[in-house]
Tab-separated table of C-alpha atoms in Angstrom:
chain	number	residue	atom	x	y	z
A	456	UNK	CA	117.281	83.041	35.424
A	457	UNK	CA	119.027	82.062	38.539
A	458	UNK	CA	120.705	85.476	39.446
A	459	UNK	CA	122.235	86.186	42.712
A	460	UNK	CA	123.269	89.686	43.609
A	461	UNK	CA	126.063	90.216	46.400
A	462	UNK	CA	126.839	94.046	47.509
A	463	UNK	CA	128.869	95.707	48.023
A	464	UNK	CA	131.353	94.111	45.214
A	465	UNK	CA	134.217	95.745	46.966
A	466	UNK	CA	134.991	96.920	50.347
A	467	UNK	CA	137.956	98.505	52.265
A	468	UNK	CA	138.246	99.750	55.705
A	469	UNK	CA	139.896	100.364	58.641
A	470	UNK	CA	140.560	97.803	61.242
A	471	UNK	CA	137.366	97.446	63.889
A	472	UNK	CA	134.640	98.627	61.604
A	473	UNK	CA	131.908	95.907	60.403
A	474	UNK	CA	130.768	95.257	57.345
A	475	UNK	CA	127.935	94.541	55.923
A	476	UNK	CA	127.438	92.317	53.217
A	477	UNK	CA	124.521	91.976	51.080
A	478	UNK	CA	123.477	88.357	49.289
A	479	UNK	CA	120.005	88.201	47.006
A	480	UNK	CA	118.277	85.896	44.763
A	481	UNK	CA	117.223	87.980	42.270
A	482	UNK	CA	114.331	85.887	40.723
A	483	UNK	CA	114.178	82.490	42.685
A	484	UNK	CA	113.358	81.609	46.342
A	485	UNK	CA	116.264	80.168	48.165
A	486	UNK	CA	115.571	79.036	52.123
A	487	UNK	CA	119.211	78.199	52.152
A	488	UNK	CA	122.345	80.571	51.639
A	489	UNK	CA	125.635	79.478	51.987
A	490	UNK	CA	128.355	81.549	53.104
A	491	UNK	CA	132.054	81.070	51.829
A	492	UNK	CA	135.505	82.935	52.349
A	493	UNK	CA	138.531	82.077	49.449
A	494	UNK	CA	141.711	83.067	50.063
A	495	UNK	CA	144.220	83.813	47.177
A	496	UNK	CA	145.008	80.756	44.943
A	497	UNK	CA	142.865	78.645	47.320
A	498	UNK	CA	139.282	76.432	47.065
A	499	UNK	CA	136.402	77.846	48.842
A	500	UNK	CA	136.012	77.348	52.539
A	501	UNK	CA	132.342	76.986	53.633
A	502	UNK	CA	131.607	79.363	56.735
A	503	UNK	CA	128.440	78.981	57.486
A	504	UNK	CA	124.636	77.553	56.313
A	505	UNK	CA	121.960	80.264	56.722
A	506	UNK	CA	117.996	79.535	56.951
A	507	UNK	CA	115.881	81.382	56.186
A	508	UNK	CA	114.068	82.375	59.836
A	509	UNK	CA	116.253	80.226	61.729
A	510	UNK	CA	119.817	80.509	63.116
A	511	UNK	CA	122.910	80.051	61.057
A	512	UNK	CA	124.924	76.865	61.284
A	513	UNK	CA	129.028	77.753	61.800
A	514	UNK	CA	131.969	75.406	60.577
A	515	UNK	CA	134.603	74.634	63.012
A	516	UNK	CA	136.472	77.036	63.761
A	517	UNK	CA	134.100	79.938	61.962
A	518	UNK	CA	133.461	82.256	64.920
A	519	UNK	CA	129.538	83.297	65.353
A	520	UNK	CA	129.831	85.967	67.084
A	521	UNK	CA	132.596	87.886	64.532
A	522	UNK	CA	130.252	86.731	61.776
A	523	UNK	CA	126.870	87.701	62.211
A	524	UNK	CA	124.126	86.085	59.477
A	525	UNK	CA	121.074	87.125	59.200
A	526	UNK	CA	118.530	85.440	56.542
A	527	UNK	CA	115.059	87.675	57.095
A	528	UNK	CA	113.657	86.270	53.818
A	529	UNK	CA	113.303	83.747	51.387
A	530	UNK	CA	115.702	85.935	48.872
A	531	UNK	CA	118.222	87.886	51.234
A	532	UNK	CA	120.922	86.884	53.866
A	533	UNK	CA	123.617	88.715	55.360
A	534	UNK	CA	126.841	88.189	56.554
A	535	UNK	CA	128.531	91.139	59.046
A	536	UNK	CA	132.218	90.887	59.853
A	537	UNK	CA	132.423	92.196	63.059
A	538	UNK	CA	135.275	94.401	64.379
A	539	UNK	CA	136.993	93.306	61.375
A	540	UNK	CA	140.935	92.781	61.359
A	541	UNK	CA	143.423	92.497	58.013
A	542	UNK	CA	143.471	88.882	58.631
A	543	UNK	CA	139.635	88.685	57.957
A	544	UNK	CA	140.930	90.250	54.574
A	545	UNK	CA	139.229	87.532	51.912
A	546	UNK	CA	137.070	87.290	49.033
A	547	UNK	CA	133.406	86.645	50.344
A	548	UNK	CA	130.856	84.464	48.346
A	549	UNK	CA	127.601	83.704	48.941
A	550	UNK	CA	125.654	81.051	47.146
A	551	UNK	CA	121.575	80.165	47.064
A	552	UNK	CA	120.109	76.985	46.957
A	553	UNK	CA	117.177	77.443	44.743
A	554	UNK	CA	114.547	75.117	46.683
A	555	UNK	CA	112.908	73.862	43.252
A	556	UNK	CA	116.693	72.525	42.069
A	557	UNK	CA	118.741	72.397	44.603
A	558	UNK	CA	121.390	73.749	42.830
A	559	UNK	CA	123.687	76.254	43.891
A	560	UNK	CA	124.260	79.613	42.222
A	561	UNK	CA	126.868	81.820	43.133
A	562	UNK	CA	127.330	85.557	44.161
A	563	UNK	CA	129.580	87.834	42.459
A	564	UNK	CA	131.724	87.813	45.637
A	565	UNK	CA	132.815	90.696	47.503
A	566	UNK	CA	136.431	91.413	47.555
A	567	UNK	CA	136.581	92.679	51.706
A	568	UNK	CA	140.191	94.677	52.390
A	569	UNK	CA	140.515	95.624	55.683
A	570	UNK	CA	143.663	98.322	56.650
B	299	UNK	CA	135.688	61.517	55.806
B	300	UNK	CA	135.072	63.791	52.668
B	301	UNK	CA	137.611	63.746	50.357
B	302	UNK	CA	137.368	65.183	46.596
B	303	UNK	CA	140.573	65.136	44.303
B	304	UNK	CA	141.111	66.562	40.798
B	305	UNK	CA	144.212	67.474	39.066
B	306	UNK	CA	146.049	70.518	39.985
B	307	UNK	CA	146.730	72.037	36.628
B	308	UNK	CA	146.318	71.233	33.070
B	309	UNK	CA	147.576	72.636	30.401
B	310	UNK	CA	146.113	72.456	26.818
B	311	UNK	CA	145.904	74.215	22.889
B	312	UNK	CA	143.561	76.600	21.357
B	313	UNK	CA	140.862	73.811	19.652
B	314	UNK	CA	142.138	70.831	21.611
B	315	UNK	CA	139.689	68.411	23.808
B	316	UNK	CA	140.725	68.366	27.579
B	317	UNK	CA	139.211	66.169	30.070
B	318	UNK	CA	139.702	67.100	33.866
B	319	UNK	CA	138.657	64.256	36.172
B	320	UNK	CA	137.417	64.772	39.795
B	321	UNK	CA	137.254	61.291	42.377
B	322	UNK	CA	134.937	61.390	45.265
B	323	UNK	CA	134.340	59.845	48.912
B	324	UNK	CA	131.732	61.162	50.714
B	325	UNK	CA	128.926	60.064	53.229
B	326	UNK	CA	126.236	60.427	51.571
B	327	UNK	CA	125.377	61.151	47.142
B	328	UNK	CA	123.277	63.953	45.996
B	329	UNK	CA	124.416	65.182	43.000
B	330	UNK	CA	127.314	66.239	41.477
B	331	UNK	CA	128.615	69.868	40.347
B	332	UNK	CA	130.866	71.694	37.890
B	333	UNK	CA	131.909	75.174	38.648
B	334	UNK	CA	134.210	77.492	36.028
B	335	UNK	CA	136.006	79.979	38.301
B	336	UNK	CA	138.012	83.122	36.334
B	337	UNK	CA	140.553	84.852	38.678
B	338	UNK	CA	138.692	87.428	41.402
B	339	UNK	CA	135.140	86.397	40.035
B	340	UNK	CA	132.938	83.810	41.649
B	341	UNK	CA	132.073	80.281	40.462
B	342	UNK	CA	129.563	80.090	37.581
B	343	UNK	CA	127.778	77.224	36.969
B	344	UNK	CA	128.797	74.271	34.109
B	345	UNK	CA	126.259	70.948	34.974
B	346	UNK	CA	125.138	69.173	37.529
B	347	UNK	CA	125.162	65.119	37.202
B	348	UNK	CA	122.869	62.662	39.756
B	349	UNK	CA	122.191	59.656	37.638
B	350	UNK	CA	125.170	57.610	35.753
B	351	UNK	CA	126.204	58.921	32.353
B	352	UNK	CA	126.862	61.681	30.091
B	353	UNK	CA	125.661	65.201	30.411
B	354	UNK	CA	125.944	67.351	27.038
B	355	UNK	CA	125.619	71.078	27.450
B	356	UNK	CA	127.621	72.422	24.027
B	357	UNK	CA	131.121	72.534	24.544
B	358	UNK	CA	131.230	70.803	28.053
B	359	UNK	CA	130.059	67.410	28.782
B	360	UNK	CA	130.427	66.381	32.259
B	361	UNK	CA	130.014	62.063	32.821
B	362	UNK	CA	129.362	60.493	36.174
B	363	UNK	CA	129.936	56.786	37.571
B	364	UNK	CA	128.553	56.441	40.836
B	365	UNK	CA	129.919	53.199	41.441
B	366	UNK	CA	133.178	54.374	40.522
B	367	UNK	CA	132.927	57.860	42.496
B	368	UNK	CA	134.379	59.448	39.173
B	369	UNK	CA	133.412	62.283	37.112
B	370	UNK	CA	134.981	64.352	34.256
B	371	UNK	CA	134.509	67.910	32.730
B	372	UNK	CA	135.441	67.466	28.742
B	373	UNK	CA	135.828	70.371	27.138
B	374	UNK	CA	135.857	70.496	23.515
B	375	UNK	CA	136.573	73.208	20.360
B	376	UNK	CA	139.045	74.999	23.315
B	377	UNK	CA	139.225	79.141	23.785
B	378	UNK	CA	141.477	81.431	25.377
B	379	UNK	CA	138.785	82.235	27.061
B	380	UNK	CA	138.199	78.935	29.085
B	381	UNK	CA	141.374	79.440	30.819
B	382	UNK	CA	139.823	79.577	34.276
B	383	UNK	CA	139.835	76.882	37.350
B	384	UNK	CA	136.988	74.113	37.437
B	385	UNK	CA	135.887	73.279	40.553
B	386	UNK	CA	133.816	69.666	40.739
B	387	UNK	CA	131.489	69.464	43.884
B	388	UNK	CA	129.737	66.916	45.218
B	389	UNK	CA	126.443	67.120	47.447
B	390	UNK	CA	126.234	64.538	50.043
B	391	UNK	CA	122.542	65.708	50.980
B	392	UNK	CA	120.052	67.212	49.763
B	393	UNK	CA	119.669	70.955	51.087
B	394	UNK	CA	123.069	71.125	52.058
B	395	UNK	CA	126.241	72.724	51.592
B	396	UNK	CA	128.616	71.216	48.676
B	397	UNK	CA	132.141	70.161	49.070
B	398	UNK	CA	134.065	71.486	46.899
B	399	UNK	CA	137.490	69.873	45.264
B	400	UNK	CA	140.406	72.192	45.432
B	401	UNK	CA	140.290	73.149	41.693
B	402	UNK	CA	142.019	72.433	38.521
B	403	UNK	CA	143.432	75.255	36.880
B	404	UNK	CA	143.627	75.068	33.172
B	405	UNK	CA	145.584	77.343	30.446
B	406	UNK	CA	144.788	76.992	27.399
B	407	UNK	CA	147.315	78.561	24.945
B	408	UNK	CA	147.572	79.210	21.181
């Protein structure tokens, strides 16, 4: 139990596209998703909290607008990197808070390379 | 302010004990995590500690002291394969994100 799904797992493309990126709980509810970038050799950074039918909450110095969540239901969020730029170049994780624990399972991650 | 520490690195032996310590300071307590991160995969989860003591979960153990704002990760009967990074995490409130430490990477060699 306590799967969570991320897609794509891998992702390259050309400077100002957007991506899409998928996060599911597979077989638990979860009205919170977290959103987290880790650069090479590095902890994770949280970007933003997402609940479910209500807006995200951003870190500092997380732009909104570049990163667009979405949580439509009690087992999917998404994150969209807007107009995306080799800096934004990271791996992506999502987490799920399943709301009968409240503990956290990770994503696979998506590994987001942008030329 | 929020503050987690654990040792950068740690080196150990094939079927040695190892014991990776993490100190906390944060606002609030709700819990405390273990992560196991391999390089380019995400964190998978080890054991999760709210009241004082000792968690057993086969190999790993993980012990809390809330007084003390101290935990360790023992790992016993040590594999190649448990060269990874631990990551301890502490949740300062319930539905919330965790803080994470910055990781302890540990090799564990033959």
């Amino acid at each position: 139990g306590a799967v969570v799904s991320q897609h794509p797992s891998r992702v390259i493309c050309k400077s100002g596209t957007s991506v899409k990126i998928e996060c599911r709980s597979l077989d638990f509810q979860a009205t919170t998703m977290f959103w987290y970038r880790q650069f090479p050799k590095q902890s994770l950074m949280l970007m933003a909290t997402s609940n479910e039918g209500s807006k995200a909450t951003y870190e500092q110095g997380v732009e909104k607008d570049k990163f667009l969540i979405n949580h439509a239901s009690l087992t999917l969020s998404t994150l969209t990197v807007t107009s995306a730029h080799p800096e934004d170049s990271s791996f992506y994780i999502c987490s799920a808070r399943a709301d009968s624990t409240d503990t956290q399972y990770f994503g696979p991650g998506t590994r987001l390379t942008v030329l | 302010g929020q503050n987690i520490d654990q040792p950068t690195e740690m080196t150990a032996t094939e079927g040695a004990i190892v014991q990776i310590n993490c100190t906390y300071q944060t606002s609030g307590f709700n819990g405390l995590f273990w992560y196991q991160q391999h390089a380019g995969e995400a964190p998978t989860f080890l054991s999760y500690n709210v009241l004082d003591g000792l968690e057993e979960k086969g190999r790993f153990s993980s012990f809390l002291s809330r007084s003390k704002g101290y935990s360790y990760l023992l790992l016993k009967e040590l594999q190649m394969k448990d060269s990874a990074s631990y990551l301890c995490a502490v949740s300062n409130q319930a539905g919330t994100a965790l803080i994470f430490g910055k990781g302890t990477t540990l090799s564990v060699s033959s």
